[in-house]
Short mmCIF file of C-alpha atoms in Angstrom, two decimals:
data_model
loop_
_atom_site.label_atom_id
_atom_site.label_comp_id
_atom_site.label_asym_id
_atom_site.label_seq_id
_atom_site.Cartn_x
_atom_site.Cartn_y
_atom_site.Cartn_z
CA UNK W 1071 0.03 -0.09 -0.29
CA UNK W 1072 1.15 3.16 -0.15
CA UNK W 1073 0.47 6.11 2.17
CA UNK W 1074 -0.30 10.02 0.88
CA UNK W 1075 -0.25 12.90 3.43
CA UNK W 1076 -0.45 16.45 2.06
CA UNK W 1077 0.68 19.57 3.25
CA UNK W 1078 0.96 23.53 2.90
CA UNK W 1079 -2.82 24.37 1.61
CA UNK W 1080 -4.11 28.04 3.40
CA UNK W 1081 -5.76 30.39 2.70
CA UNK W 1082 -4.29 33.15 0.12
CA UNK W 1083 -5.22 36.86 -1.50
CA UNK W 1084 -5.40 36.89 -5.25
CA UNK W 1085 -1.70 37.23 -6.72
CA UNK W 1086 -0.13 35.40 -3.99
CA UNK W 1087 1.93 32.28 -4.36
CA UNK W 1088 1.57 28.98 -2.57
CA UNK W 1089 4.14 25.78 -2.37
CA UNK W 1090 2.00 22.16 -1.34
CA UNK W 1091 4.04 19.24 -0.82
CA UNK W 1092 2.67 15.44 -0.77
CA UNK W 1093 4.52 13.07 0.95
CA UNK W 1094 5.14 8.86 0.27
CA UNK W 1095 5.21 6.02 2.29
CA UNK W 1096 4.82 2.50 2.26
CA UNK W 1097 5.42 1.17 -1.64
CA UNK W 1098 6.93 3.76 -3.32
CA UNK W 1099 7.34 1.52 -5.93
CA UNK W 1100 4.07 2.31 -6.26
CA UNK W 1101 4.59 5.93 -7.00
CA UNK W 1102 6.21 5.93 -10.99
CA UNK W 1103 3.25 8.53 -11.64
CA UNK W 1104 2.34 11.49 -9.08
CA UNK W 1105 -0.51 14.16 -10.36
CA UNK W 1106 -2.21 16.94 -8.36
CA UNK W 1107 -5.92 16.52 -8.27
CA UNK W 1108 -8.21 19.50 -7.58
CA UNK W 1109 -11.85 19.43 -5.98
CA UNK W 1110 -13.89 22.18 -5.15
CA UNK W 1111 -17.69 20.83 -3.19
CA UNK W 1112 -20.13 21.83 -6.23
CA UNK W 1113 -17.77 20.13 -9.03
CA UNK W 1114 -15.30 17.31 -10.31
CA UNK W 1115 -12.49 16.75 -9.25
CA UNK W 1116 -9.99 17.56 -11.58
CA UNK W 1117 -6.56 17.21 -12.35
CA UNK W 1118 -4.01 20.00 -12.33
CA UNK W 1119 -0.76 18.34 -13.12
CA UNK W 1120 1.46 15.26 -13.05
CA UNK W 1121 4.97 14.17 -13.41
CA UNK W 1122 7.15 10.90 -13.56
CA UNK W 1123 11.21 10.87 -14.28
CA UNK W 1124 11.06 9.31 -17.95
CA UNK W 1125 7.72 11.55 -18.78
CA UNK W 1126 8.21 14.89 -17.75
CA UNK W 1127 5.24 17.60 -17.19
CA UNK W 1128 1.45 17.54 -17.93
CA UNK W 1129 -0.77 20.77 -17.29
CA UNK W 1130 -4.30 21.31 -17.08
CA UNK W 1131 -4.51 24.78 -19.64
CA UNK W 1132 -5.87 26.67 -16.89
CA UNK W 1133 -3.25 26.47 -14.89
CA UNK W 1134 -0.27 26.28 -17.27
CA UNK W 1135 2.63 29.46 -16.07
CA UNK W 1136 1.14 30.20 -13.27
CA UNK W 1137 1.98 26.22 -11.33
CA UNK W 1138 4.61 24.38 -11.34
CA UNK W 1139 5.22 20.51 -10.30
CA UNK W 1140 8.11 19.08 -9.22
CA UNK W 1141 8.91 15.68 -7.26
CA UNK W 1142 12.14 15.55 -5.46
CA UNK W 1143 12.62 11.27 -4.36
CA UNK W 1144 9.26 10.33 -2.68
CA UNK W 1145 8.80 14.13 -2.28
CA UNK W 1146 5.65 15.70 -4.70
CA UNK W 1147 5.35 19.71 -4.81
CA UNK W 1148 2.98 22.12 -6.44
CA UNK W 1149 4.43 25.37 -6.52
CA UNK W 1150 1.08 27.71 -7.30
CA UNK W 1151 1.83 31.52 -8.09
CA UNK W 1152 -0.55 33.44 -9.64
CA UNK W 1153 -3.51 32.06 -7.57
CA UNK W 1154 -6.84 33.66 -8.77
CA UNK W 1155 -10.04 32.74 -6.85
CA UNK W 1156 -11.12 30.04 -9.14
CA UNK W 1157 -8.42 28.56 -7.81
CA UNK W 1158 -10.10 27.45 -4.70
CA UNK W 1159 -10.58 24.07 -3.87
CA UNK W 1160 -9.08 20.93 -2.00
CA UNK W 1161 -6.54 19.90 -3.87
CA UNK W 1162 -5.00 16.39 -3.07
CA UNK W 1163 -2.03 14.76 -4.36
CA UNK W 1164 -2.65 11.32 -6.60
CA UNK W 1165 0.03 8.41 -7.62
CA UNK W 1166 -0.29 5.19 -9.75
CA UNK W 1167 2.17 2.29 -10.49
CA UNK W 1168 4.03 2.26 -14.06
CA UNK W 1169 2.44 0.57 -16.70
CA UNK W 1170 4.17 -0.76 -19.95
CA UNK W 1171 2.40 0.75 -22.70
CA UNK W 1172 0.46 2.69 -20.57
CA UNK W 1173 0.45 6.47 -20.18
CA UNK W 1174 -2.46 7.89 -17.94
CA UNK W 1175 -4.33 11.64 -18.60
CA UNK W 1176 -5.12 14.15 -15.56
CA UNK W 1177 -8.27 12.10 -14.98
CA UNK W 1178 -9.01 10.26 -11.67
CA UNK W 1179 -9.50 7.09 -12.52
CA UNK W 1180 -6.48 7.00 -13.77
CA UNK W 1181 -4.69 7.09 -10.20
CA UNK W 1182 -4.90 4.53 -7.86
CA UNK W 1183 -3.73 6.11 -4.90
CA UNK W 1184 -5.29 9.28 -2.74
CA UNK W 1185 -3.84 11.79 0.05
CA UNK W 1186 -6.60 13.60 1.97
CA UNK W 1187 -6.33 16.73 0.81
CA UNK W 1188 -5.58 19.74 1.49
CA UNK W 1189 -7.73 23.36 1.58
CA UNK W 1190 -6.52 26.80 -0.08
CA UNK W 1191 -8.78 29.27 -0.37
CA UNK W 1192 -8.12 32.33 -2.44
CA UNK W 1193 -9.68 35.62 -1.94
CA UNK W 1194 -10.72 38.16 -4.18
#
């Protein structure tokens, strides 16, 4: 099993910055792909960004140029800049294992392991 624990969520003003962290433990060999998702209670869970060492990074159009995903061993980061009120959501860390001839998309169903989430609130 894999455990994912997020931190770093906070309330900030529009235009501000935050850095989220996610620490993976357990069978970390199952965390080849790692990603950030977010969910406003009124909406479906949305993929934000994902990373794998041999495959680079992928971003949702809504965050390109503002957010940066990175990974250092078993810790995943999301650097968020120029935050907007519409970025307000619970942010979740997710992971899935490597599979031969398969690339995930930024869809929740492609990821097997999830953290509990951390709240980000951006005020105007």
